[in-house]
Amino acid sequence: MIHSFLMIGQSNMAGRGYLKDVPPILNESVKTLRNGRWQIMSEPINYDRPTAGVGLAASFAAAYSLKQKVAEIGLIPCADGGTSLEDWSAGNALFDHAVAQAKLAQRSSNLTGILWHQGESDCFPERAAVYQEKLGAIIKQLRLELAVPDIPLIVGGLGSFLTAGMYGKYFSSYTAVNEALLQFAKTQPDTYFVTADGLNANQDQLHFDAVSQRILGIRYFEAFHNRQHIITPLTYEQEILNTIYNRAQTLKEKTILLEHRFASGSITQDEFVAELAAIQQ
Amino acid sequence: MIHSFLMIGQSNMAGRGYLKDVPPILNESVKTLRNGRWQIMSEPINYDRPTAGVGLAASFAAAYSLKQKVAEIGLIPCADGGTSLEDWSAGNALFDHAVAQAKLAQRSSNLTGILWHQGESDCFPERAAVYQEKLGAIIKQLRLELAVPDIPLIVGGLGSFLTAGMYGKYFSSYTAVNEALLQFAKTQPDTYFVTADGLNANQDQLHFDAVSQRILGIRYFEAFHNRQHIITPLTYEQEILNTIYNRAQTLKEKTILLEHRFASGSITQDEFVAELAAIQQ
């Protein structure tokens, strides 16, 4: 049975890292929910906007696969750029969409965790003050509707780069949101906080860059796996990533990559046939 | 109120045309449902696989916008590559996913049409023989669950190139499926058939190329708009396409394109600021 994870939040959960900046992650044990069914994962996983790219879920799932070699992992992409906690209120379209996707996933998987990253759109003092209360209401209703009362929830901090960019004035309350996320995790059952310390952004100073998203995914996995808060960067996060990158591709994975190159017009039919014969030897 | 269209079927509805082969279509009046909410359309619209590309929906919507200048158009992408009629049976995940998406769309739009393109996975004599019956059951249940009993349904023919490629042996019954689609449209209320005659494929001889998808979208629109079957290529289809391509971009559209270039790292912040000032003058 697939172990599935619901991805909710805003753009840094959807992922805006540049694909060209990091080695690809392909693992035949890692799937994404597409149209209610499981397909082999490829990035972008969470295609909410044309700018969707690398998020934290790919390295999260790859790290899970390293530890749980027999399990298949399923990602349920429901994050949406620029959305506030208010947008995520129960009964609104985003919430109901996520519930519908998760219920479709539950037909063929065990819903095993919820991955949340959000808060940039709530970086105002009056919003930060009610962040814990509002997030609590969303998560309570989500666990209820999906009948997963004890499911672990991982929440991640906002990047300290936010105030440095051309949009910096909108994020002066980001530390208050981070404190709310940490306190929420410390006071709620089955909830764990992950720091964004040491991570970097794209030139817009809004979105984690691809290298940082890969690391954030490792931190999310460690928080999930060990059921603990990750308050400081992990000494071994790059080592886990290297193990993921250096994993030998299976025949099936090589075939999938080759089929994509043919289907997208990158190689001719003759090249496809020749390369297919070569990898099948 | 947005006029919305449900996109269902297999890979040629999802779209596998190469984006590089055709001019882009961007129109601020044309939206796509993402996570239950409407976003400005960008291609690929129907991101079911990493090979998703140009489908028929973009030119369909642009042609609609030419004729209905006051309306906003909404596309609901639910097509999925490689799927058979059996996969689309009511109660299966694909069907229930499409219903859930359409219901979310109905909160903020009038569901105005259903666009169907499917059949490559049913090119076997025994499947072609029951194609009309099975499609009829799917559409009947869909209209019932969405409470749109008279909604127009547009169905398109399969390409005659299918038997020419390296996978050609799987498609020897494609003419029987086309005949079933035509007879279905002729005998069912509010159903119209669109020919694929004269259209071409990618090198795989499976998927309409991008130029052909643009034309197919015009034919789908004409079938919808005039409530009639399109049995032969239209003499004016390229003319409509040229009008779409030559439409002047609005300030909002120029801004969106510029923001995408910045967010995806194609231009620096200084270039972004300078170009934004230039287009806003």
Short mmCIF file of C-alpha atoms in Angstrom, two decimals, chain A residues 73-277:
data_model
loop_
_atom_site.label_atom_id
_atom_site.label_comp_id
_atom_site.label_asym_id
_atom_site.label_seq_id
_atom_site.Cartn_x
_atom_site.Cartn_y
_atom_site.Cartn_z
CA ILE A 73 5.37 6.85 -1.52
CA GLY A 74 2.59 9.02 -2.91
CA LEU A 75 2.56 12.81 -3.08
CA ILE A 76 -0.73 14.72 -3.25
CA PRO A 77 0.03 18.21 -4.60
CA CYS A 78 -2.51 20.83 -3.44
CA ALA A 79 -0.41 23.91 -2.58
CA ASP A 80 -1.23 27.19 -4.27
CA GLY A 81 0.89 30.30 -4.71
CA GLY A 82 0.07 33.54 -2.93
CA THR A 83 -2.58 32.08 -0.65
CA SER A 84 -3.32 33.25 2.89
CA LEU A 85 -4.57 31.29 5.88
CA GLU A 86 -7.96 32.86 5.23
CA ASP A 87 -7.92 31.40 1.70
CA TRP A 88 -7.35 27.98 3.30
CA SER A 89 -10.33 28.18 5.66
CA ALA A 90 -12.51 25.10 5.75
CA GLY A 91 -15.25 25.37 3.15
CA ASN A 92 -13.22 27.53 0.79
CA ALA A 93 -12.21 26.11 -2.59
CA LEU A 94 -8.56 25.42 -1.69
CA PHE A 95 -9.52 23.46 1.40
CA ASP A 96 -12.28 21.51 -0.30
CA HIS A 97 -10.01 20.78 -3.26
CA ALA A 98 -7.36 19.38 -0.93
CA VAL A 99 -9.94 17.25 0.87
CA ALA A 100 -11.26 15.90 -2.45
CA GLN A 101 -7.74 15.05 -3.65
CA ALA A 102 -6.81 13.41 -0.36
CA LYS A 103 -10.01 11.34 -0.39
CA LEU A 104 -9.26 10.14 -3.92
CA ALA A 105 -5.76 9.24 -2.72
CA GLN A 106 -7.14 7.37 0.28
CA ARG A 107 -8.87 4.90 -2.04
CA SER A 108 -5.47 3.49 -2.94
CA SER A 109 -3.08 4.65 -0.22
CA ASN A 110 -2.65 5.20 3.48
CA LEU A 111 -2.60 8.92 4.17
CA THR A 112 0.54 9.08 6.30
CA GLY A 113 1.42 12.73 6.77
CA ILE A 114 0.52 16.34 6.04
CA LEU A 115 3.19 18.73 4.80
CA TRP A 116 2.45 22.43 5.34
CA HIS A 117 4.48 25.47 4.32
CA GLN A 118 2.69 28.80 4.37
CA GLY A 119 2.84 32.17 6.00
CA GLU A 120 4.37 34.70 3.62
CA SER A 121 0.86 36.00 2.87
CA ASP A 122 0.19 36.43 6.60
CA CYS A 123 3.23 38.56 7.50
CA PHE A 124 1.23 41.35 9.13
CA PRO A 125 1.07 41.85 12.92
CA GLU A 126 -2.70 41.36 13.13
CA ARG A 127 -2.53 38.20 11.02
CA ALA A 128 0.47 36.76 12.84
CA ALA A 129 -1.42 37.24 16.12
CA VAL A 130 -4.17 34.87 15.03
CA TYR A 131 -2.00 32.49 12.99
CA GLN A 132 -2.01 29.65 15.54
CA GLU A 133 -5.75 29.83 16.06
CA LYS A 134 -6.56 29.88 12.33
CA LEU A 135 -4.10 27.13 11.38
CA GLY A 136 -5.42 25.04 14.24
CA ALA A 137 -8.98 25.30 12.94
CA ILE A 138 -7.90 24.29 9.42
CA ILE A 139 -5.90 21.28 10.57
CA LYS A 140 -8.59 20.14 13.01
CA GLN A 141 -11.22 20.13 10.28
CA LEU A 142 -8.86 18.47 7.79
CA ARG A 143 -8.04 15.62 10.19
CA LEU A 144 -11.75 15.23 10.90
CA GLU A 145 -12.91 15.15 7.28
CA LEU A 146 -10.16 12.72 6.28
CA ALA A 147 -10.64 10.58 9.39
CA VAL A 148 -6.95 10.75 10.33
CA PRO A 149 -7.09 12.19 13.86
CA ASP A 150 -3.45 11.46 14.76
CA ILE A 151 -1.74 12.04 11.42
CA PRO A 152 1.60 13.86 11.77
CA LEU A 153 1.72 17.42 10.50
CA ILE A 154 5.05 19.00 9.55
CA VAL A 155 5.22 22.80 9.35
CA GLY A 156 8.20 24.78 8.08
CA GLY A 157 9.56 28.21 8.91
CA LEU A 158 9.77 31.18 6.57
CA GLY A 159 13.13 32.21 5.12
CA SER A 160 15.06 35.04 6.75
CA PHE A 161 15.79 36.40 3.25
CA LEU A 162 12.22 37.67 2.87
CA THR A 163 12.92 41.20 4.11
CA ALA A 164 15.99 41.61 1.91
CA GLY A 165 14.40 41.83 -1.52
CA MET A 166 12.41 44.31 -3.58
CA TYR A 167 9.22 43.05 -1.93
CA GLY A 168 10.82 43.07 1.53
CA LYS A 169 8.49 45.64 3.06
CA TYR A 170 5.61 43.15 2.94
CA PHE A 171 7.39 40.68 5.20
CA SER A 172 8.49 42.70 8.22
CA SER A 173 6.41 40.42 10.48
CA TYR A 174 7.94 37.17 9.24
CA THR A 175 9.60 36.47 12.61
CA ALA A 176 6.21 36.69 14.32
CA VAL A 177 4.83 34.11 11.88
CA ASN A 178 7.83 31.86 12.49
CA GLU A 179 7.31 32.14 16.22
CA ALA A 180 3.62 31.30 15.76
CA LEU A 181 4.54 28.22 13.67
CA LEU A 182 7.05 27.04 16.31
CA GLN A 183 4.64 27.59 19.22
CA PHE A 184 1.87 25.89 17.28
CA ALA A 185 4.05 22.84 16.75
CA LYS A 186 5.17 22.78 20.39
CA THR A 187 1.64 22.96 21.78
CA GLN A 188 -0.31 20.81 19.32
CA PRO A 189 -0.19 17.00 19.29
CA ASP A 190 1.46 15.25 16.34
CA THR A 191 2.87 18.49 14.97
CA TYR A 192 6.53 19.20 14.25
CA PHE A 193 8.40 22.35 13.23
CA VAL A 194 11.24 22.58 10.73
CA THR A 195 13.60 25.56 10.57
CA ALA A 196 14.48 27.38 7.36
CA ASP A 197 17.73 28.67 8.89
CA GLY A 198 20.63 28.76 6.46
CA LEU A 199 18.48 28.44 3.37
CA ASN A 200 18.64 30.80 0.40
CA ALA A 201 16.26 32.28 -2.13
CA ASN A 202 15.93 32.93 -5.82
CA GLN A 203 16.81 36.45 -6.90
CA ASP A 204 13.27 37.55 -5.98
CA GLN A 205 14.07 36.93 -2.28
CA LEU A 206 10.64 35.32 -2.01
CA HIS A 207 11.14 31.70 -2.96
CA PHE A 208 13.59 29.11 -1.69
CA ASP A 209 16.06 28.25 -4.42
CA ALA A 210 16.23 24.68 -5.66
CA VAL A 211 19.28 23.73 -3.57
CA SER A 212 17.51 25.00 -0.43
CA GLN A 213 14.28 23.17 -1.27
CA ARG A 214 16.20 19.92 -1.54
CA ILE A 215 17.62 20.50 1.95
CA LEU A 216 14.28 21.59 3.37
CA GLY A 217 12.80 18.31 2.16
CA ILE A 218 15.44 16.38 4.09
CA ARG A 219 14.62 18.38 7.23
CA TYR A 220 10.89 17.72 6.75
CA PHE A 221 11.62 14.00 6.45
CA GLU A 222 13.77 13.93 9.58
CA ALA A 223 11.06 15.76 11.52
CA PHE A 224 8.50 13.27 10.28
CA HIS A 225 10.61 10.17 10.75
CA ASN A 226 11.88 11.00 14.23
CA ARG A 227 8.75 12.84 15.34
CA GLN A 228 10.77 15.82 16.53
CA HIS A 229 11.22 19.50 15.82
CA ILE A 230 14.20 20.48 13.68
CA ILE A 231 15.32 23.74 15.27
CA THR A 232 18.76 24.01 13.70
CA PRO A 233 20.22 22.81 10.37
CA LEU A 234 21.17 19.12 10.36
CA THR A 235 24.84 18.28 10.15
CA TYR A 236 24.10 15.34 7.82
CA GLU A 237 21.53 16.85 5.45
CA GLN A 238 23.91 17.23 2.52
CA GLU A 239 25.12 13.67 3.04
CA ILE A 240 21.59 12.32 2.67
CA LEU A 241 21.12 14.40 -0.46
CA ASN A 242 24.33 13.02 -1.93
CA THR A 243 23.11 9.49 -1.28
CA ILE A 244 19.89 10.33 -3.11
CA TYR A 245 21.73 11.86 -6.06
CA ASN A 246 24.20 8.98 -6.31
CA ARG A 247 21.57 6.24 -6.29
CA ALA A 248 21.87 4.07 -9.42
CA GLN A 249 18.87 4.29 -11.76
CA THR A 250 16.80 1.17 -12.31
CA LEU A 251 16.04 -0.14 -15.78
CA LYS A 252 12.48 1.14 -15.43
CA GLU A 253 13.69 4.62 -14.52
CA LYS A 254 16.11 4.72 -17.44
CA THR A 255 13.31 3.64 -19.76
CA ILE A 256 10.95 6.32 -18.45
CA LEU A 257 13.54 9.04 -18.96
CA LEU A 258 14.20 7.81 -22.48
CA GLU A 259 10.49 7.72 -23.30
CA HIS A 260 10.12 11.29 -22.09
CA ARG A 261 12.97 12.42 -24.32
CA PHE A 262 11.34 10.76 -27.33
CA ALA A 263 7.83 11.98 -26.53
CA SER A 264 9.05 15.54 -26.08
CA GLY A 265 10.94 15.53 -29.35
CA SER A 266 14.46 15.66 -27.91
CA ILE A 267 15.57 12.54 -29.77
CA THR A 268 14.53 10.90 -33.04
CA GLN A 269 12.78 7.56 -33.31
CA ASP A 270 15.99 5.90 -34.49
CA GLU A 271 17.88 7.27 -31.50
CA PHE A 272 15.08 6.14 -29.20
CA VAL A 273 15.12 2.58 -30.55
CA ALA A 274 18.91 2.37 -30.36
CA GLU A 275 19.14 3.76 -26.82
CA LEU A 276 16.29 1.53 -25.65
CA ALA A 277 18.11 -1.53 -26.96
#
